[in-house]
Amino acid sequence: MKPPADSAPDWNASREKLIGLGEGSLSKSYYPELSERLAELERFRELLDQSNDAIFLVDADSGRILDAAGSAPSLLGRDKGRIIGAAFSDFLRPKAAARVAAVLAAQGTDAPLATDMASPDGALVPVEMTIRVAQSPTQRKAVVVARDISERKKAERALRRAEDRYRSIVENAVEGFFTSTPAGRFTSANPAMATLLGYGTPERLLAEVTDIRSQIYADTGDRDRLIQLLKARGGATNFPARFRHKSGRTIWVSLNIRVERDASGLPLFLEGSCEDITARKMAEDALRDAHALLEKRVEERTRELHQANERLMREVQERRRAEEAAEAANRTKSDFLSMVSHEIRTPLTSILGFSKIIQRKLKQIFENLEVPDPRLNKATGQVSGNLDIIISEGERLTNLINDVLDLAKLESGRMEFTMEAIDPSELISRVMASTSVLLEGKDVRMVRCLDEGLPSIQGDRDRIIQVLVNLISNAVKFTDHGTIGLCAVSQDEFLRISVSDTGIGIHKKDFEKIFEKFNQVRGGITDRPKGTGLGLPICKHIVESHGGRIWFESTPGKGSIFTFTLPLPG
């Protein structure tokens, strides 16, 4: 008896019958083939589950998910059991759900559909979706493959941002950027390129320039050389060329260009940058001209210097000969002065000696006369006065001869110094005592200020005394009232000695001549010069020969200070 119509079928019996295990199996020979096909299906299912795409089997009429494989669980954030049976539209936004419903009704998509799928937590995942609808006698089923394109979307957004930045840089760059066909027509340009060529806007440049070689290049040979370089190397860097500005003037530019090729190596287009170097070229030309001018001037100046050097050498030789002649003359003069001085000194000594003897004898004779005679007394006074003049002028002439001899020896280097240890305090006291007689008959007093414990110095005692006596004598000559000071201090490894006075002082116009030979300072407008004019030059020579120096300070009407230094023993 047949079972009731609504009784449940015995599925196990049917499966056993299908594979040939039951009593009423169709044919036991089908088992191996069916087993192999089942294994293939299982392997295919495993492959589907390993796919990075989310695969859905959807009822095209109801929109319910019949099965899910691949990355569907990870894409939607739920396990397969919660996906199967759910409406596919639950995972789509309303607009996307309507588009998918239309596709399901229209038997699938011809091209991938870009949309978003929503996970249970509300997160949207961008996907690229393909839908294929299969028609069976009993049911329409759709296979939906959704690929997560989140990373691609991120890359596309990054690319767009980079393109926007690059476009902004190019559009705002001060350097010209362009692309062109290999034949020589602009296909793009930035505003700087259009401005550089005088066209104002890129649109005008692209519209008006149809042949770069003939319209832009001032010298078509520059274009030909550039093309040959591009063919040989595929690019050019800092290529100089002359462009024709829209106004007609010529400008210098520097080009950086490369060739973009297709897969077969054929050139697609040229892209590059362009910089206006007109100012640089003008500067280089100016610099080149200036360099050439400088070279010319240097050559002329070198020639002038050579000529001047020759003249200088001749002058040096002439001066050397003149100096040698002057030195010879000076030696002759010194020898002559020395000889003459010696020749004069001998008779002068006799004249002075006999004059003094005559003066004493006359004094004795007239003092012993018993009868005074007025006429004889008058004659005696005249003779005595004349003898005083002879003696005074003879002594002055003797001093002059001594000074001339000393100066001649100093200038010729023949003066010998007897160096010994000298006590400055004792030396100054001796000089003050010997020169005090010069103050007789004058309202002048001599004062001294010496540091205690002055160290000894090495020097020629007589010559240093000569310097001090000369300075004090000068001070006495030009001082009628006040004081003459003699000071000595030890300072900076030198003994510093000063002779000061409150006399008439020295005018600034005479400062440079004070130490010149035979220079004499006048005491007043009508005064006759006092002395020989050789004292200070001799003092200067003596001090410098001892390793010191001498100088002075003076104020007219207030006095002068003469200072010299002598080195202390090391």
Coordinates of C-alpha atoms in Angstrom, one line a residue:
M1 CA 0.0 0.0 0.0
K2 CA 1.2 3.4 -0.9
P3 CA 2.1 5.9 1.8
P4 CA 0.0 8.9 2.3
A5 CA 0.7 11.8 -0.1
D6 CA 1.6 14.2 2.7
S7 CA 4.0 11.8 4.5
A8 CA 7.6 12.9 4.7
P9 CA 9.9 11.3 2.1
D10 CA 12.6 9.0 3.4
W11 CA 15.6 11.1 2.4
N12 CA 18.2 8.6 3.7
A13 CA 16.6 5.9 1.6
S14 CA 16.6 8.1 -1.4
R15 CA 20.3 9.1 -0.9
E16 CA 21.3 5.4 -0.6
K17 CA 19.3 4.5 -3.6
L18 CA 21.0 7.4 -5.5
I19 CA 24.5 6.2 -4.7
G20 CA 23.7 2.5 -5.1
L21 CA 23.8 1.3 -1.5
G22 CA 20.1 0.4 -1.0
E23 CA 18.2 -2.6 -2.0
G24 CA 16.6 -0.8 -4.9
S25 CA 19.7 1.1 -6.0
L26 CA 19.6 2.3 -9.6
S27 CA 22.9 1.0 -10.5
K28 CA 25.9 0.3 -8.4
S29 CA 28.1 1.2 -11.4
Y30 CA 27.2 5.0 -11.0
Y31 CA 28.9 5.3 -7.5
P32 CA 32.5 6.0 -8.5
E33 CA 31.4 8.7 -11.0
L34 CA 29.1 10.4 -8.5
S35 CA 31.7 10.2 -5.7
E36 CA 34.2 11.9 -7.9
R37 CA 31.8 14.6 -8.9
L38 CA 30.9 15.2 -5.2
A39 CA 34.6 15.5 -4.4
E40 CA 35.1 18.1 -7.2
L41 CA 32.1 20.0 -5.8
E42 CA 33.6 20.0 -2.3
R43 CA 37.0 21.2 -3.7
F44 CA 35.2 23.9 -5.7
R45 CA 33.4 25.0 -2.6
E46 CA 36.7 25.2 -0.7
L47 CA 38.2 27.3 -3.4
L48 CA 35.2 29.7 -3.3
D49 CA 35.6 30.1 0.5
Q50 CA 39.3 31.0 -0.1
S51 CA 38.4 33.8 -2.5
N52 CA 39.0 37.4 -1.6
D53 CA 35.6 38.3 -3.2
A54 CA 32.3 37.9 -1.4
I55 CA 30.0 35.6 -3.4
F56 CA 26.3 35.5 -2.8
L57 CA 23.6 33.2 -4.3
V58 CA 20.4 35.3 -4.2
D59 CA 16.8 34.5 -5.1
A60 CA 16.2 37.0 -7.9
D61 CA 12.5 37.2 -7.2
S62 CA 12.4 37.5 -3.4
G63 CA 15.9 39.0 -2.9
R64 CA 16.7 36.5 -0.2
I65 CA 20.3 35.2 0.2
L66 CA 20.3 31.4 -0.5
D67 CA 24.0 30.9 0.1
A68 CA 27.3 32.8 0.8
A69 CA 30.9 32.0 0.1
G70 CA 34.4 33.6 -0.1
S71 CA 35.0 36.7 2.0
A72 CA 31.2 37.4 2.6
P73 CA 31.4 36.8 6.4
S74 CA 34.4 39.1 6.9
L75 CA 33.0 41.7 4.5
L76 CA 29.6 41.9 6.4
G77 CA 31.0 41.2 9.8
R78 CA 28.7 38.1 10.6
D79 CA 28.9 34.4 10.2
K80 CA 27.4 32.5 7.3
G81 CA 24.4 31.3 9.3
R82 CA 23.3 34.9 9.9
I83 CA 23.8 35.8 6.3
I84 CA 21.8 33.0 4.6
G85 CA 18.1 33.7 4.6
A86 CA 18.5 37.5 5.1
A87 CA 17.4 40.0 2.5
F88 CA 20.3 41.1 0.3
S89 CA 18.9 44.7 0.5
D90 CA 19.5 44.7 4.2
F91 CA 23.2 45.1 3.5
L92 CA 22.7 48.0 1.1
R93 CA 21.8 51.7 1.4
P94 CA 18.3 52.6 0.0
K95 CA 19.5 54.0 -3.3
A96 CA 21.9 51.1 -3.8
A97 CA 19.1 48.6 -2.9
A98 CA 16.8 50.1 -5.6
R99 CA 19.6 49.8 -8.2
V100 CA 20.3 46.2 -7.3
A101 CA 16.6 45.3 -7.4
A102 CA 16.4 46.9 -10.9
V103 CA 19.4 44.8 -12.0
L104 CA 17.9 41.6 -10.6
A105 CA 14.8 42.3 -12.6
A106 CA 16.8 43.0 -15.7
Q107 CA 18.7 39.8 -15.7
G108 CA 22.1 41.1 -14.4
T109 CA 24.7 43.8 -15.2
D110 CA 26.8 44.3 -18.3
A111 CA 29.4 46.3 -16.3
P112 CA 30.5 46.2 -12.7
L113 CA 28.3 48.2 -10.3
A114 CA 30.1 50.5 -7.8
T115 CA 28.2 50.9 -4.5
D116 CA 28.6 50.4 -0.7
M117 CA 27.6 47.5 1.5
A118 CA 26.8 48.1 5.1
S119 CA 27.9 45.9 8.0
P120 CA 25.8 45.5 11.1
D121 CA 27.7 48.2 13.0
G122 CA 26.8 50.7 10.3
A123 CA 30.2 50.9 8.6
L124 CA 30.1 51.3 4.9
V125 CA 32.4 49.2 2.7
P126 CA 32.9 50.4 -0.9
V127 CA 32.5 47.4 -3.3
E128 CA 32.5 46.7 -7.0
M129 CA 29.6 44.3 -7.7
T130 CA 28.8 42.0 -10.6
I131 CA 25.4 40.3 -10.9
R132 CA 24.5 37.4 -13.1
V133 CA 20.9 36.0 -13.2
A134 CA 20.2 32.4 -14.1
Q135 CA 16.8 31.2 -15.2
S136 CA 15.5 27.7 -14.2
P137 CA 12.0 26.2 -14.8
T138 CA 11.1 26.7 -11.2
Q139 CA 13.2 29.6 -9.8
R140 CA 15.4 32.6 -10.9
K141 CA 18.7 32.7 -9.1
A142 CA 21.4 35.5 -9.2
V143 CA 25.1 35.1 -8.5
V144 CA 26.4 38.3 -6.9
V145 CA 30.2 38.8 -6.6
A146 CA 31.2 41.8 -4.4
R147 CA 34.8 42.9 -4.3
D148 CA 36.1 45.1 -1.5
I149 CA 37.7 48.1 -3.2
S150 CA 38.5 50.1 0.0
E151 CA 42.2 50.1 -0.7
R152 CA 41.7 51.0 -4.3
K153 CA 39.4 53.9 -3.2
K154 CA 42.1 55.1 -0.8
A155 CA 44.7 54.9 -3.6
E156 CA 42.4 56.8 -6.0
R157 CA 41.8 59.5 -3.4
A158 CA 45.5 59.8 -2.8
L159 CA 46.1 59.9 -6.5
R160 CA 43.5 62.7 -6.9
R161 CA 45.0 64.7 -4.1
A162 CA 48.5 64.2 -5.6
E163 CA 47.1 65.3 -9.0
D164 CA 45.5 68.3 -7.4
R165 CA 48.7 69.3 -5.7
Y166 CA 50.7 68.7 -8.9
R167 CA 48.2 70.7 -10.9
S168 CA 48.3 73.5 -8.3
I169 CA 52.1 73.5 -8.4
V170 CA 52.2 73.6 -12.2
E171 CA 49.4 76.2 -12.4
N172 CA 51.1 78.5 -9.9
A173 CA 54.8 77.8 -10.9
V174 CA 56.9 80.7 -12.2
E175 CA 58.5 78.3 -14.5
G176 CA 56.8 77.3 -17.7
F177 CA 55.6 73.7 -18.1
F178 CA 54.2 72.2 -21.3
T179 CA 53.5 69.1 -23.4
S180 CA 53.6 68.9 -27.1
T181 CA 53.3 66.4 -30.0
P182 CA 56.5 65.1 -31.5
A183 CA 55.6 67.1 -34.7
G184 CA 55.6 70.3 -32.7
R185 CA 52.3 71.5 -31.4
F186 CA 51.4 72.4 -27.9
T187 CA 48.9 70.0 -26.2
S188 CA 49.0 71.6 -22.7
A189 CA 50.7 74.5 -21.0
N190 CA 50.6 76.3 -17.6
P191 CA 49.9 80.0 -17.2
A192 CA 53.6 80.7 -16.7
M193 CA 54.4 79.2 -20.1
A194 CA 51.8 81.4 -21.8
T195 CA 53.0 84.5 -20.0
L196 CA 56.6 83.8 -20.9
L197 CA 55.8 83.7 -24.6
G198 CA 53.4 86.7 -24.4
Y199 CA 50.1 84.9 -25.0
G200 CA 48.5 85.7 -21.7
T201 CA 46.6 82.4 -21.2
P202 CA 47.3 78.8 -22.0
E203 CA 44.1 78.7 -24.1
R204 CA 45.4 81.4 -26.4
L205 CA 48.8 79.8 -26.7
L206 CA 47.3 76.4 -27.7
A207 CA 44.9 78.1 -30.2
E208 CA 47.4 80.5 -31.9
V209 CA 50.6 78.4 -31.9
T210 CA 50.2 75.6 -34.4
D211 CA 53.9 75.0 -35.3
I212 CA 56.4 75.4 -32.5
R213 CA 59.4 75.3 -34.8
S214 CA 58.4 78.1 -37.1
Q215 CA 56.4 80.3 -34.7
I216 CA 58.3 79.9 -31.4
Y217 CA 62.0 79.3 -32.3
A218 CA 63.8 82.5 -33.3
D219 CA 66.5 80.2 -34.8
T220 CA 65.1 77.0 -36.2
G221 CA 68.5 75.5 -35.9
D222 CA 68.0 75.4 -32.2
R223 CA 64.9 73.3 -32.7
D224 CA 66.7 70.9 -35.1
R225 CA 69.6 70.4 -32.6
L226 CA 67.1 69.7 -29.8
I227 CA 65.3 67.1 -31.8
Q228 CA 68.5 65.4 -32.7
L229 CA 69.5 65.4 -29.0
L230 CA 66.1 63.9 -28.0
K231 CA 66.4 61.2 -30.6
A232 CA 69.9 60.3 -29.4
R233 CA 69.4 60.5 -25.6
G234 CA 65.6 60.6 -25.1
G235 CA 65.9 63.9 -23.1
A236 CA 67.7 67.2 -22.8
T237 CA 68.7 69.2 -19.7
N238 CA 69.4 72.9 -19.6
F239 CA 69.3 73.2 -23.3
P240 CA 69.7 76.9 -24.3
A241 CA 67.5 78.3 -27.1
R242 CA 66.2 81.6 -28.5
F243 CA 62.4 81.9 -28.5
R244 CA 60.3 84.5 -30.3
H245 CA 58.0 86.4 -28.0
K246 CA 54.5 87.3 -29.3
S247 CA 55.7 91.0 -29.3
G248 CA 58.5 90.0 -31.7
R249 CA 61.4 90.4 -29.4
T250 CA 63.8 87.5 -28.8
I251 CA 64.2 85.9 -25.4
W252 CA 66.7 83.3 -24.2
V253 CA 65.3 80.2 -22.5
S254 CA 66.6 77.1 -20.9
L255 CA 64.7 73.8 -21.7
N256 CA 64.4 70.5 -19.8
I257 CA 62.5 68.0 -22.0
R258 CA 62.0 64.3 -22.1
V259 CA 60.2 62.0 -24.6
E260 CA 57.3 59.8 -23.4
R261 CA 57.1 56.6 -25.5
D262 CA 54.5 53.8 -25.9
A263 CA 55.1 50.1 -25.3
S264 CA 56.6 49.7 -28.7
G265 CA 59.1 52.6 -28.2
L266 CA 57.4 55.1 -30.5
P267 CA 57.2 58.7 -29.2
L268 CA 53.8 59.7 -27.8
F269 CA 54.5 63.2 -26.7
L270 CA 57.2 65.6 -25.3
E271 CA 56.9 67.1 -21.9
G272 CA 59.2 69.6 -20.3
S273 CA 59.8 72.9 -18.5
C274 CA 61.0 76.3 -19.8
E275 CA 62.8 79.0 -17.9
D276 CA 63.4 82.6 -19.1
I277 CA 67.2 83.2 -18.8
T278 CA 67.3 86.4 -20.8
A279 CA 68.5 88.4 -17.8
R280 CA 71.1 85.8 -17.0
K281 CA 72.4 85.8 -20.6
M282 CA 72.5 89.6 -20.6
A283 CA 74.5 89.5 -17.3
E284 CA 76.8 86.8 -18.8
D285 CA 77.4 89.0 -21.9
A286 CA 78.0 92.0 -19.7
L287 CA 80.3 90.0 -17.5
R288 CA 82.1 88.7 -20.6
D289 CA 82.5 92.3 -21.9
A290 CA 83.6 93.5 -18.5
H291 CA 86.1 90.7 -18.3
A292 CA 87.5 91.5 -21.7
L293 CA 87.7 95.1 -20.8
L294 CA 89.3 94.2 -17.5
E295 CA 91.8 92.0 -19.3
K296 CA 92.6 94.9 -21.6
R297 CA 93.0 97.3 -18.7
V298 CA 95.1 94.8 -16.8
E299 CA 97.3 94.5 -19.8
E300 CA 97.6 98.3 -20.2
R301 CA 98.1 98.6 -16.4
T302 CA 100.8 95.9 -16.5
R303 CA 102.5 97.7 -19.3
E304 CA 102.3 101.0 -17.4
L305 CA 103.6 99.3 -14.2
H306 CA 106.4 97.7 -16.1
Q307 CA 107.4 101.1 -17.5
A308 CA 107.0 102.7 -14.1
N309 CA 109.1 99.9 -12.6
E310 CA 111.8 100.6 -15.1
R311 CA 111.6 104.3 -14.3
L312 CA 111.7 103.5 -10.6
M313 CA 114.7 101.2 -11.0
R314 CA 116.5 104.0 -12.9
E315 CA 115.4 106.5 -10.1
V316 CA 116.6 104.0 -7.4
Q317 CA 119.9 103.6 -9.2
E318 CA 120.2 107.4 -9.5
R319 CA 119.2 107.8 -5.9
R320 CA 121.6 105.2 -4.8
R321 CA 124.4 106.9 -6.7
A322 CA 123.2 110.2 -5.2
E323 CA 123.2 108.7 -1.8
E324 CA 126.6 107.3 -2.3
A325 CA 127.8 110.7 -3.5
A326 CA 126.1 112.3 -0.5
E327 CA 127.7 109.9 1.8
A328 CA 131.0 110.5 0.2
A329 CA 130.4 114.2 0.4
N330 CA 129.3 113.9 4.0
R331 CA 132.4 111.9 4.9
T332 CA 134.5 114.5 3.0
K333 CA 132.6 117.2 4.9
S334 CA 133.1 115.5 8.3
D335 CA 136.8 114.9 7.5
F336 CA 137.1 118.6 6.4
L337 CA 135.3 119.8 9.5
S338 CA 137.4 117.7 11.7
M339 CA 140.6 118.8 10.0
V340 CA 139.6 122.5 10.0
S341 CA 138.3 122.3 13.6
H342 CA 141.6 120.9 14.7
E343 CA 143.5 123.5 12.7
I344 CA 141.4 126.3 14.2
R345 CA 141.5 124.9 17.7
T346 CA 145.3 125.0 18.0
P347 CA 145.7 128.8 17.2
L348 CA 142.4 129.5 19.1
T349 CA 143.8 127.9 22.2
S350 CA 146.9 130.1 21.9
I351 CA 144.7 133.2 21.4
L352 CA 142.6 132.4 24.4
G353 CA 145.6 131.6 26.5
F354 CA 147.6 134.7 25.6
S355 CA 144.5 136.9 26.0
K356 CA 143.9 135.7 29.5
I357 CA 147.6 136.2 30.3
I358 CA 147.6 139.8 28.9
Q359 CA 144.4 140.5 30.8
R360 CA 146.0 139.4 34.1
K361 CA 149.3 141.3 33.4
L362 CA 147.5 144.5 32.5
K363 CA 145.4 144.3 35.6
Q364 CA 148.6 143.9 37.7
I365 CA 150.4 146.8 36.0
F366 CA 147.6 149.3 36.3
E367 CA 146.9 148.3 39.9
N368 CA 150.5 149.2 40.8
L369 CA 150.6 152.7 39.2
E370 CA 151.1 155.4 42.0
V371 CA 149.8 158.4 39.9
P372 CA 146.4 157.9 38.5
D373 CA 145.9 159.2 35.0
P374 CA 142.3 159.6 33.8
R375 CA 143.2 159.1 30.2
L376 CA 145.2 156.1 31.0
N377 CA 142.4 154.6 33.1
K378 CA 140.0 155.1 30.2
A379 CA 142.4 153.4 27.8
T380 CA 142.9 150.6 30.3
G381 CA 139.1 150.1 30.5
Q382 CA 138.8 149.9 26.8
V383 CA 141.6 147.4 26.5
S384 CA 140.2 145.3 29.3
G385 CA 136.8 145.3 27.7
N386 CA 138.2 144.3 24.3
L387 CA 140.1 141.4 26.0
D388 CA 136.8 140.3 27.6
I389 CA 135.2 140.2 24.2
I390 CA 138.1 138.3 22.7
I391 CA 137.9 135.7 25.5
S392 CA 134.1 135.4 25.4
E393 CA 134.0 135.0 21.6
G394 CA 137.0 132.6 21.7
E395 CA 135.2 130.4 24.2
R396 CA 132.0 130.5 22.1
L397 CA 134.1 129.5 19.0
T398 CA 135.7 126.7 21.0
N399 CA 132.2 125.4 22.0
L400 CA 131.1 125.6 18.3
I401 CA 134.2 123.6 17.3
N402 CA 133.6 121.0 19.9
D403 CA 130.0 120.7 18.8
V404 CA 130.9 120.4 15.2
L405 CA 133.5 117.7 16.0
D406 CA 131.0 115.8 18.2
L407 CA 128.3 115.9 15.4
A408 CA 130.8 114.8 12.8
K409 CA 131.8 111.8 14.9
L410 CA 128.2 110.9 15.7
E411 CA 127.1 111.1 12.0
S412 CA 130.1 109.1 10.8
G413 CA 129.7 106.5 13.6
R414 CA 133.2 107.2 14.9
M415 CA 132.2 108.4 18.3
E416 CA 133.2 105.9 20.9
F417 CA 131.1 105.5 24.1
T418 CA 132.7 104.3 27.4
M419 CA 129.9 102.3 29.0
E420 CA 129.8 102.0 32.8
A421 CA 127.3 101.7 35.7
I422 CA 125.8 105.1 36.5
D423 CA 123.8 106.2 39.6
P424 CA 121.1 108.5 38.2
S425 CA 120.6 110.4 41.5
E426 CA 124.3 111.1 41.9
L427 CA 124.7 112.1 38.2
I428 CA 121.7 114.6 38.4
S429 CA 123.0 116.1 41.6
R430 CA 126.4 116.7 40.0
V431 CA 124.9 118.3 36.9
M432 CA 122.7 120.6 39.0
A433 CA 125.7 121.7 41.0
S434 CA 127.8 122.4 37.9
T435 CA 125.1 124.4 36.2
S436 CA 123.9 126.4 39.2
V437 CA 126.3 129.2 38.2
L438 CA 124.2 129.7 35.0
L439 CA 121.4 131.0 37.3
E440 CA 123.4 133.9 38.7
G441 CA 121.8 137.2 38.0
K442 CA 118.4 135.6 37.1
D443 CA 115.2 135.4 39.1
V444 CA 115.2 131.6 38.5
R445 CA 115.6 128.7 40.8
M446 CA 116.3 125.1 40.1
V447 CA 114.3 122.3 41.6
R448 CA 114.5 118.5 41.3
C449 CA 112.0 115.6 41.9
L450 CA 113.6 112.2 41.9
D451 CA 112.0 108.8 42.7
E452 CA 113.6 107.0 45.6
G453 CA 115.8 104.1 44.9
L454 CA 116.3 104.8 41.2
P455 CA 118.1 101.8 39.6
S456 CA 121.5 102.1 38.0
I457 CA 121.9 102.4 34.2
Q458 CA 124.6 101.6 31.7
G459 CA 125.9 104.5 29.7
D460 CA 128.7 106.9 28.9
R461 CA 128.8 109.2 32.0
D462 CA 130.4 112.2 30.2
R463 CA 128.0 112.0 27.2
I464 CA 124.9 111.8 29.4
I465 CA 126.2 114.8 31.4
Q466 CA 126.6 116.6 28.1
V467 CA 122.9 115.9 27.3
L468 CA 121.7 117.2 30.7
V469 CA 124.0 120.3 30.6
N470 CA 122.8 121.1 27.1
L471 CA 119.1 120.8 28.1
I472 CA 119.6 122.9 31.3
S473 CA 121.6 125.5 29.4
N474 CA 118.8 125.9 26.9
A475 CA 116.2 126.2 29.7
V476 CA 118.3 128.9 31.3
K477 CA 118.7 130.8 28.1
F478 CA 114.9 131.1 27.5
T479 CA 113.7 131.5 31.1
D480 CA 114.0 134.9 32.9
H481 CA 111.6 134.1 35.8
G482 CA 110.2 131.0 37.5
T483 CA 111.8 127.6 37.9
I484 CA 113.8 125.0 36.0
G485 CA 112.9 121.4 37.1
L486 CA 114.9 118.2 36.8
C487 CA 112.9 115.0 37.3
A488 CA 113.7 111.3 37.0
V489 CA 111.4 108.3 37.3
S490 CA 111.7 104.6 36.6
Q491 CA 108.9 103.5 34.2
D492 CA 108.3 100.6 31.8
E493 CA 111.9 99.3 31.9
F494 CA 113.3 102.8 31.1
L495 CA 114.7 105.6 33.2
R496 CA 112.8 108.7 32.2
I497 CA 114.5 112.1 32.8
S498 CA 112.8 115.4 32.2
V499 CA 114.0 119.0 32.1
S500 CA 111.2 121.6 32.4
D501 CA 111.1 125.4 32.4
T502 CA 108.7 128.3 32.7
G503 CA 110.3 130.2 29.9
I504 CA 109.0 131.6 26.6
G505 CA 108.1 128.2 25.1
I506 CA 108.3 127.1 21.5
H507 CA 105.8 128.0 18.7
K508 CA 104.2 125.1 16.8
K509 CA 105.7 126.3 13.6
D510 CA 109.2 125.5 15.0
F511 CA 108.2 122.0 16.4
E512 CA 109.5 120.1 13.3
K513 CA 112.8 122.0 13.2
I514 CA 113.8 121.7 16.9
F515 CA 116.2 118.7 16.3
E516 CA 117.5 119.9 13.0
K517 CA 121.1 120.9 12.7
F518 CA 122.0 124.6 12.9
N519 CA 118.4 125.5 13.8
Q520 CA 118.1 128.2 16.5
V521 CA 115.0 129.2 18.3
R522 CA 114.7 133.0 18.8
G523 CA 113.9 134.4 22.2
G524 CA 111.7 137.2 20.7
I525 CA 111.0 139.1 17.6
T526 CA 114.2 141.1 17.7
D527 CA 116.4 138.7 19.6
R528 CA 119.5 137.3 18.0
P529 CA 119.6 133.4 18.1
K530 CA 121.4 132.1 21.1
G531 CA 123.9 129.2 20.6
T532 CA 125.2 127.2 17.6
G533 CA 122.1 125.3 16.8
L534 CA 123.9 121.9 17.2
G535 CA 123.2 121.1 20.9
L536 CA 119.8 119.4 20.4
P537 CA 120.8 117.4 17.4
I538 CA 123.9 116.1 19.4
C539 CA 121.6 115.3 22.3
K540 CA 119.3 113.3 20.0
H541 CA 122.2 111.3 18.6
I542 CA 123.6 110.5 22.0
V543 CA 120.3 109.4 23.5
E544 CA 119.4 107.2 20.5
S545 CA 122.9 105.7 20.5
H546 CA 122.1 104.6 24.1
G547 CA 118.9 102.9 22.9
G548 CA 116.5 105.6 24.1
R549 CA 114.5 108.4 22.6
I550 CA 114.0 112.2 23.2
W551 CA 111.0 114.4 22.7
F552 CA 109.5 117.6 24.0
E553 CA 106.2 119.4 24.8
S554 CA 105.8 123.1 24.8
T555 CA 103.2 125.9 25.2
P556 CA 104.2 129.4 24.0
G557 CA 104.4 131.7 27.0
K558 CA 104.3 128.9 29.6
G559 CA 107.4 126.9 29.0
S560 CA 108.8 123.6 27.7
I561 CA 109.5 120.1 28.9
F562 CA 112.3 118.1 27.2
T563 CA 112.2 114.3 28.1
F564 CA 114.5 111.5 27.2
T565 CA 114.7 107.8 28.2
L566 CA 117.5 105.4 28.8
P567 CA 117.0 101.6 29.0
L568 CA 117.4 99.9 32.4
P569 CA 119.6 96.8 32.5
G570 CA 117.7 93.6 31.7

